[in-house]
Every structure is written in structure tokens, then in C-alpha cells.
């Protein structure tokens, strides 16, 4: 009983040390306290007539923003990981150099430019934003999946084959678990960039945390800009810390401690 | 147009069996063909429709993208030497400009949009490049001493990288936005800043934000480059009597060069992309066209901004690849 | 029994194995020896269908392996490679039980098998929960051998398993393996380029060069009558006679009876050990004693020098 309680306390301390957790708490607090920030904004920007953005609640904006990022990243993950697996199979090996080149070139495309290119094709609103975010996120995920699977040591794969692992077993039990930290890092990269690009997407009419920023910029209302910017920055940093946390968890004991 | 798409698709499928060179030729034909086709088609369309009509590139744009990718891939596979790559690239550009000079594209709305804005375009392009260069310059100014500090005092390395990492995760639009308020306060308080043209909006906050974003890739690249020079090599250099300065110039710098260049490459490409967001806070640059276009539903104007940004990024990438190739060949 | 008949294999234009025929009897400790690149690993990897031969036929227990499902075949044959190839994201215990779990053994059967293997290979149970990165090279390879034996296969293939180990761990694992082979009667096919290792372990061996089988037989018969200069050089050239002494126990040349010798040597030691001791102690003869210290007789330098045939 006693050891139970002690280990529980230890676990809670470990949890409390996670900045991701506190940032999430802070983010939620800021989202719900923002409507009460009127006096603060009035003090910061005395000349502003309406200090707090009210066209949509910040909770609504954050939810819409998260939705844009989540849908696009998830789709990109499915496509990117799938493609990464395909080009590392025997049947898809022919396409591996091409996939590498596309992933490398794709990552040099500025995300804003990708967003700008989808607008003429898909029009305004959430659809082009999601498509652009997804398109952009695919590249780092493909690159990460390929790197991850290729990082599996040749003797490991050889031993697995020699012991009678079927190709499917090798993929699911050896390659994907070993590639997971790499894929997670690629996903983290993509999600963080997407959080930023989704904000810019509101210039093209997608509802997101960028909406107050864009409106503030065009109406010369710095208070709106600051409100949107603070929340979207917090969202990005919190998401990043949460991914860091996941990466720590996914690392296997054997890889964590040297020797 | 569909025929051209089909041709592009065909080359895509059969490419594994074709030689790289043949692919480049095929892709070049498609590229120029679809460009010429688009121009021709637009001209036909213009003859029959009212003068306000616009002929957009639309699907032809994706055909072009596929063709360009096919060329890049073929070059990758063919493992061409750098001069050959430069020649191929130059040939493409030459073809493009010849067609433009011949007036092939004159009826495309993209080209119309471009010629409408030709004067501003050059200004904005220069401003864009100016933002990138200024940011890179300031990033080097701060980043190099910071790297030295981090190399000397490993205790602060963790802290420096953690703070730069957090900075890096903040979305660009947010950082630009957050900078507006303090910057405008500052210029209110300090008149000499205002005289210099430093304001809450405009290029000053943009350059500050771009510099901040550049620090992490720069310092990380420099740090890994210099800290990974093998101890044995440094020991050997010391043993044969190299001084600290000689060691740095003759040994550490050349060996770290690829990592330094990779860092600079990330900085430049990232700055090219982010500088287009800076248009939102009035810093100008190619982003001006993108956001103006989006705001006015002028989709071709968006392309006038977006395509050069992508081209700039690709060019920068190509340039650094070349430098990297040279630096690696020396090792 | 493993039988290869006229097997050939090329990688691209380079032939790796040419017209190779070999029979390996059940229960043999068969060593494939030869310089690196001679095709010995290719032969080994063809036995469990990791490499498909271009020509020829391979039978395991009278069955053509082409008729078998490769995965099933491999699960019935143990496999050990040089760097162990342990799965870095699995604990030592999970690594050992890889094949039993593929074969869907019950958890209780797995646990029992794990205990048996820990005892058989004298693995420190504390190591079982560790990850490969946390083990020394010798410990890793011990786990690797245990993993190959986990599903109790009749045949075990080993591709230079001890080549990367330090001499102490290597000798330990060689002894362990020889003991396991003697007790279990498994067929072991072992690839090495290390002649000392080959002679120490083999009951039968084949010397390969350039993808061809040069000579096959017992280690002693090959040492005594190398077919050509290549084999002689590979066996050690000048020191071939010394290697031969290594194969013969002292008791074979011992003169039984009483002895006044002050220095003694164990009856099971090799003639090389005896010669070494004579040189070190400047004696021309040694007493011979058994394990309990009882004196059995004498061995003389002259007899070693004049020895005609060891067998």
C-alpha cells in the first residue's frame, strides 16, 4: 500500500515535470480568460475602440484551428507513412530515389507558397487550407518514414529473415517499431509547421486562430493581433512539448541509457 | 491539355525503364509544349471572349509541376555532374525566356498580371531579397558568437538550444504579430528609431523575426559541424604543431564546412518562405502579391507572388547543393 | 541430413558458388572454412533459403527445400550471425523467445523454455530484462545462440558467430557450443575463416576457395593430407605440423608404467601442450596423470618428434 502510494506520487511528480502538461493548462486558461482581457488590452493599446475579438469565441477558433491541423496531419500521416513503406518494399524500391527527391524538393517549398498555390485550384475556405497543409506535411513524413525504416540495422533484418519472420512480420514487429521515433519526429515537424500555416490560412477565409490576427492587421487593431498571436504561439509550443513527451515515452529502455 | 497530361503521366510510369537523358528530353518537350499550348489556347480564347475574360493556367500548372519533378528526378538518377546540371537548368530557362520574348504567353492572365505589375514586381522582389539578406546577415552576426559561446561553455548549450527551439516553434504570423506592439511602443519612446524608419510594422519587425527564426538552424549547423570534428584529427594537428588559429582555419573550418553550409541552406530557404508572410505586417516582398491576390480574389496575382517565391527557394537550394558538393569533394 | 547437389549461384556476373556438392550427416558439427569472399556464407544462406540457388538442388532431411514454405523452413532451423542481430527494441528475453512466439507457443511453454535455455547457456537471469544495447558483445552473442536454439531446431546455422568477440568470450562460447553439441546431437553448420576455431570445433569440415569446394573430411585428415598448396597455406603453411600436434591427446603417445618425472601433464592435454611444457621447463620427458592426479606413464620428446601418424 505504502509503496503504491509512493510510486503514485513519483508518477505524479514525473508528470508535473512535463512542460507539455503545464503549457496545455496555460493554453486552456488563456483561451477562457481572454474575453476578460479587455482592461489589459485597453491599457496596452489606449487608442483601440474594441479591445477584445468577439466575432467568434477563442475556444471556437482554437477548435477550428486544431481541426484544420488534425485533419490535414492525419491524412498526411496516412499517405506519407504508406508511401514511405511502399518505397522501402521490394516492389516499390524502384521509386525510392524519386520519393527521396520529391520529399527533399517538397520540403524546400515554402508552406505559404503551397497554400497560395492551392487557392486557385480549390478556392477559398477550409478546403484549400486543409489540402495545402496536408500536401506540405506529406514531405517530411515520407522523408522520416524512409529514414526510419532504413535505419534498421542490416543484421537485425537479416536475423529476422533467417529466423523465419515473414515480410509482414518484419514490417510490423521490427521495422515500424524501430522507425517509430523517426516518424514521430517527422510528424512533429509537420504539425508545428501546420499550426503556423493554418493561421495564415485564415487569410483565405478558413476560420482559425489566424482570423483575429488577419483582421487586426487589416483593421489596424493590434489588440486582436496580440490575442490571436499569443494563443497560436502557445498552441504551437504546447503541441511541440507534447510531441517531445511522446518521443520520450516511445524511446525504448535499451536506447535510453548508454552502454 | 488532357493529351499533355496523359503524356506526362506516361513518362511518369515508364520512367524506370527509360534512360535519364531521354526523360529529361521528354519532360522538356512536355514542359515547353504545355507552356506553348497554354499560351496558344489562351490566345484562341481571347479572340472569342470579351476582353475582361481571364485565361488561367489551372490544370496546366500541375502538368508543369510534374514535368519539373520528372526532370529533377532524372537528374538525381542520372547522377549528373554539377556543370551538366547547370547547363540543363540554363537550357530550360533559356527556352522559357525565348517563348516569353516571342510573346507566346501574352494572352495568359498570369502573364498579363505579371506585366501589369512589372514595375512593382522588381521592387518587391528586391525587397524580398533584401529581407532575406538582412535576416541572414544579422543571424550570422549573432549566431557566430553564440556558437562560440555554446562550444566553449557546454553548460549553457542546453539552455540556448532549448530557447531557440521554442522560438522556432512559434508560428511566424504570431511572432510578427507579437512584435508589433513592443516595436511601436519603442519607436514612440525613442524618436531616433522613428527617424530610422523603425516602426511597429514594416521591415524592422520582419527582419527581427526572420533573424530570430534563423538562429536555431544556424547555430545548430555550426555547432554540429565544429563539435563533430574528430578528436583524433585535432590531436594530430596539435601534435604536429598547429596553433589555435591555424587549427581553426586549416582543420576545423574545412572539416565543418558541409555542416555549416547545411545550416546556411536551411536558414536561407526558411527565410525566403517566411519573408513572404512578412508582407502581412507591411514589410513588402513577394508576399504582397500573394496576400493582395487573396484579398482581391485575383488568383493570378497570387501566383505572381507564389511562383517566384518557390523558384527562389529552389534556386537557393540548388545553389547550396552545389556548394555542398564542392565542399564534400574537397574532403 | 543436409545435402547440396551441384549447386551454383551468381550475383550478377560474379559467380559466388560454382557446382557445389556436399553432404552433412545428422549430428555433425560441420565447419565451412575458407578465406573471406570464398562463398561459404552463400552456401550457408542457401540452406535456409535466404538465397535461392541459380542451379542445383538442396535437400534437408530428404526434402527438397524448394517445395517448402521459406518461412516455415527457417523457423525449423536455428540461425546465428556475426553481430548477433538482436532486435534492439526487445529485451533479451523477448529476443530469445522470438521464434517460439512466431510459432504461437503458449506463454507457459515459452516461460519453461526460457528457463531451460538460461540454464543451458548459463545466462545470468539478471540480463533477461535488459535491452541489447545494455549487454556486452559476449552477452549479446550468448543471447543470440539461445535465440537460435529456442524452438529446439534439429539444425543450427552459424555465420561467423564469434568473429567479432574478444578472445576470452570467444573461447568461452566455443566451449559452451561444443558442450551443447555433444549433449544435444544437433546438426551444426558453422562458417568461419578462423582455422583455429575450425579445428577446435569441427567433427567434419570443408575448405572452400573461389566458390568451389576444395577439400572435405575430418579436421585431422585434412591437416594430414592437404590436397593442394592453397589448403596447406590456409591451414597455416609452416606451422601445419604444430597444428597437427594440437589435434592429438598426450595419452595416444604415452608409454604406460611408472615414472620418475618431476613435471607432469594431464592425459587429455594435446601434444602441443606437452611440447610447450617441455620447452618451458627444459625437460625431454614428462609424467602423465589422469584427472584425479594418478600417474599413468611418461611421454618423451623423441616419441613426439618420431611420431609417424597421429591417428
Coordinates of C-alpha atoms in Angstrom, one line a residue, chain C residues 13-248:
Chain C
X13 CA 28.1 -11.5 -63.4
X14 CA 30.2 -12.7 -60.5
X15 CA 29.8 -16.4 -59.6
X16 CA 29.7 -16.8 -55.8
X17 CA 29.3 -20.6 -55.6
X18 CA 30.0 -23.0 -58.5
X19 CA 28.9 -26.6 -58.9
X20 CA 29.0 -27.2 -55.2
X21 CA 28.0 -30.6 -53.7
X22 CA 28.1 -31.6 -50.1
X23 CA 26.6 -34.0 -47.6
X24 CA 26.3 -33.1 -44.0
X25 CA 25.3 -36.0 -41.7
X26 CA 22.9 -35.7 -38.8
X27 CA 24.6 -34.8 -35.6
X28 CA 27.7 -33.4 -37.3
X29 CA 29.5 -30.2 -36.2
X30 CA 30.3 -29.2 -39.7
X31 CA 32.6 -26.3 -40.4
X32 CA 32.7 -24.5 -43.7
X33 CA 36.1 -22.8 -43.8
X34 CA 37.8 -20.5 -46.3
X35 CA 39.1 -17.0 -46.8
X36 CA 36.6 -14.2 -46.9
X37 CA 34.6 -14.0 -50.2
X38 CA 35.0 -17.7 -50.9
X39 CA 31.3 -18.3 -50.9
X40 CA 30.9 -20.1 -47.6
X41 CA 28.3 -17.7 -46.3
X42 CA 26.4 -18.0 -49.5
X43 CA 26.3 -21.8 -49.1
X44 CA 25.1 -21.4 -45.5
X45 CA 22.4 -19.0 -46.5
X46 CA 21.2 -21.2 -49.3
X47 CA 20.4 -24.0 -46.8
X48 CA 17.7 -21.9 -45.1
X49 CA 16.5 -20.4 -48.4
X50 CA 17.7 -16.9 -47.6
X51 CA 19.4 -17.2 -51.0
X52 CA 17.9 -19.2 -53.8
X53 CA 20.5 -21.1 -55.8
X54 CA 20.6 -20.5 -59.5
X55 CA 21.2 -24.1 -60.3
X56 CA 21.2 -27.4 -58.4
X57 CA 19.2 -28.9 -55.6
X58 CA 19.2 -28.7 -51.8
X59 CA 17.6 -31.2 -49.5
X60 CA 17.0 -31.1 -45.8
X61 CA 16.1 -34.4 -44.3
X62 CA 15.4 -35.8 -47.8
X63 CA 13.0 -33.0 -48.7
X64 CA 13.7 -30.5 -51.5
X65 CA 13.6 -27.1 -49.8
X66 CA 12.1 -25.5 -52.9
X67 CA 8.9 -27.4 -52.1
X68 CA 8.8 -25.9 -48.6
X69 CA 7.5 -22.5 -47.5
X70 CA 10.7 -20.5 -46.8
X71 CA 9.3 -19.0 -43.5
X72 CA 8.4 -22.5 -42.2
X73 CA 11.7 -23.9 -43.2
X74 CA 13.6 -21.1 -41.4
X75 CA 11.6 -21.4 -38.3
X76 CA 12.7 -25.0 -38.1
X77 CA 16.4 -24.1 -38.4
X78 CA 18.3 -22.0 -35.9
X79 CA 20.3 -19.1 -37.3
X80 CA 23.1 -17.1 -35.7
X81 CA 25.0 -14.3 -37.4
X82 CA 28.2 -12.4 -36.6
X83 CA 26.9 -9.4 -34.8
X84 CA 24.1 -11.4 -33.2
X85 CA 21.5 -9.2 -34.9
X86 CA 19.4 -8.9 -31.8
X87 CA 16.3 -6.8 -32.1
X88 CA 17.3 -3.5 -30.4
X89 CA 13.7 -2.7 -29.2
X90 CA 13.2 -6.1 -27.5
X91 CA 14.6 -7.2 -24.2
X92 CA 17.0 -10.2 -24.1
X93 CA 14.1 -12.5 -23.0
X94 CA 11.9 -11.3 -25.9
X95 CA 14.7 -11.8 -28.3
X96 CA 15.2 -15.4 -27.1
X97 CA 11.6 -16.2 -27.4
X98 CA 11.2 -14.7 -30.9
X99 CA 10.7 -17.9 -32.8
X100 CA 8.5 -19.7 -30.2
X101 CA 6.2 -16.7 -30.3
X102 CA 6.2 -16.8 -34.1
X103 CA 5.2 -20.4 -33.7
X104 CA 2.5 -19.3 -31.3
X105 CA 3.6 -21.3 -28.3
X106 CA 1.6 -20.8 -25.1
X107 CA 3.0 -18.3 -22.6
X108 CA 3.7 -21.1 -20.1
X109 CA 5.6 -23.2 -22.6
X110 CA 7.6 -20.1 -23.6
X111 CA 8.4 -19.4 -19.9
X112 CA 9.5 -23.0 -19.4
X113 CA 11.7 -23.0 -22.5
X114 CA 13.3 -19.7 -21.4
X115 CA 14.2 -21.2 -18.1
X116 CA 15.7 -24.2 -19.8
X117 CA 17.8 -22.1 -22.2
X118 CA 19.0 -19.8 -19.4
X119 CA 20.3 -23.0 -17.7
X120 CA 21.7 -24.5 -20.8
X121 CA 23.7 -21.4 -21.9
X122 CA 24.4 -20.3 -18.3
X123 CA 22.9 -16.9 -18.9
X124 CA 22.7 -14.6 -15.9
X125 CA 18.9 -14.3 -15.3
X126 CA 19.5 -10.6 -14.4
X127 CA 20.4 -10.0 -18.1
X128 CA 17.0 -11.1 -19.4
X129 CA 15.2 -7.8 -18.8
X130 CA 17.9 -5.8 -20.4
X131 CA 18.0 -4.4 -23.9
X132 CA 20.7 -5.5 -26.3
X133 CA 22.5 -2.1 -26.1
X134 CA 23.0 -2.8 -22.4
X135 CA 24.8 -6.1 -23.0
X136 CA 28.4 -6.8 -23.8
X137 CA 29.3 -8.4 -27.1
X138 CA 29.8 -11.8 -25.5
X139 CA 26.5 -11.5 -23.6
X140 CA 24.7 -10.4 -26.8
X141 CA 26.0 -13.4 -28.7
X142 CA 25.1 -15.8 -25.9
X143 CA 21.5 -14.4 -26.2
X144 CA 21.9 -14.8 -30.0
X145 CA 22.8 -18.5 -29.6
X146 CA 20.0 -19.0 -27.1
X147 CA 17.6 -17.4 -29.6
X148 CA 18.7 -19.8 -32.3
X149 CA 18.1 -22.8 -30.0
X150 CA 14.8 -21.5 -28.6
X151 CA 12.4 -23.6 -30.7
X152 CA 14.7 -26.6 -30.3
X153 CA 15.6 -26.9 -34.0
X154 CA 17.5 -30.0 -35.3
X155 CA 19.8 -27.9 -37.4
X156 CA 21.6 -24.7 -36.4
X157 CA 23.3 -22.5 -39.0
X158 CA 26.0 -20.2 -37.7
X159 CA 27.7 -17.5 -39.8
X160 CA 31.0 -16.4 -38.2
X161 CA 29.1 -16.1 -34.9
X162 CA 32.2 -15.4 -32.7
X163 CA 34.3 -13.4 -35.1
X164 CA 33.7 -10.0 -33.5
X165 CA 34.2 -11.2 -29.9
X166 CA 37.3 -10.7 -27.7
X167 CA 39.4 -13.9 -27.3
X168 CA 38.2 -14.7 -23.8
X169 CA 34.5 -14.5 -24.7
X170 CA 35.1 -16.4 -27.9
X171 CA 36.9 -19.3 -26.2
X172 CA 34.1 -19.4 -23.6
X173 CA 31.4 -19.5 -26.2
X174 CA 33.3 -22.1 -28.3
X175 CA 33.5 -24.4 -25.2
X176 CA 29.8 -23.8 -24.5
X177 CA 28.8 -24.6 -28.0
X178 CA 30.9 -27.7 -28.2
X179 CA 29.3 -29.0 -25.0
X180 CA 25.8 -28.2 -26.2
X181 CA 26.5 -30.0 -29.5
X182 CA 27.9 -33.1 -27.7
X183 CA 24.9 -33.3 -25.4
X184 CA 22.1 -32.5 -27.8
X185 CA 23.2 -34.2 -31.0
X186 CA 22.0 -31.3 -33.1
X187 CA 23.5 -30.7 -36.6
X188 CA 25.5 -27.5 -36.6
X189 CA 26.7 -25.9 -39.8
X190 CA 29.3 -23.3 -38.8
X191 CA 31.1 -20.8 -41.1
X192 CA 34.4 -19.4 -40.1
X193 CA 37.6 -18.0 -41.6
X194 CA 39.5 -18.7 -38.4
X195 CA 41.4 -22.0 -38.8
X196 CA 42.0 -22.4 -35.0
X197 CA 38.3 -22.1 -34.4
X198 CA 37.5 -24.6 -37.2
X199 CA 39.9 -27.2 -35.8
X200 CA 38.8 -26.7 -32.3
X201 CA 35.1 -27.3 -33.1
X202 CA 34.7 -29.4 -36.2
X203 CA 33.8 -33.0 -36.4
X204 CA 33.7 -32.6 -40.2
X205 CA 34.8 -29.7 -42.3
X206 CA 35.0 -28.4 -45.8
X207 CA 37.6 -25.9 -47.2
X208 CA 36.3 -23.6 -49.9
X209 CA 38.0 -21.2 -52.2
X210 CA 36.7 -19.0 -55.0
X211 CA 33.2 -20.5 -54.7
X212 CA 34.4 -24.1 -55.1
X213 CA 34.8 -27.0 -52.6
X214 CA 38.5 -27.8 -52.4
X215 CA 38.6 -30.5 -49.7
X216 CA 36.3 -32.1 -47.3
X217 CA 36.8 -34.6 -44.5
X218 CA 37.7 -34.7 -40.8
X219 CA 39.9 -32.0 -39.5
X220 CA 42.8 -34.5 -38.9
X221 CA 42.5 -36.0 -42.4
X222 CA 42.6 -32.5 -44.0
X223 CA 45.6 -31.5 -41.8
X224 CA 47.5 -34.7 -42.6
X225 CA 46.9 -34.7 -46.3
X226 CA 46.1 -31.2 -47.7
X227 CA 45.2 -31.7 -51.4
X228 CA 47.0 -28.6 -52.6
X229 CA 49.1 -25.6 -51.7
X230 CA 46.0 -23.5 -51.1
X231 CA 44.7 -25.8 -48.4
X232 CA 48.2 -26.1 -46.9
X233 CA 48.7 -22.4 -46.8
X234 CA 45.2 -21.9 -45.4
X235 CA 45.9 -24.4 -42.7
X236 CA 48.9 -22.5 -41.6
X237 CA 51.7 -23.4 -44.0
X238 CA 54.9 -23.6 -41.9
X239 CA 53.0 -24.2 -38.6
X240 CA 50.9 -27.0 -40.0
X241 CA 52.9 -29.6 -38.1
X242 CA 52.3 -27.7 -34.9
X243 CA 48.5 -27.6 -35.6
X244 CA 48.6 -31.3 -36.1
X245 CA 50.1 -31.8 -32.6
X246 CA 47.1 -29.8 -31.3
X247 CA 44.7 -32.5 -32.5
X248 CA 46.4 -35.4 -30.7

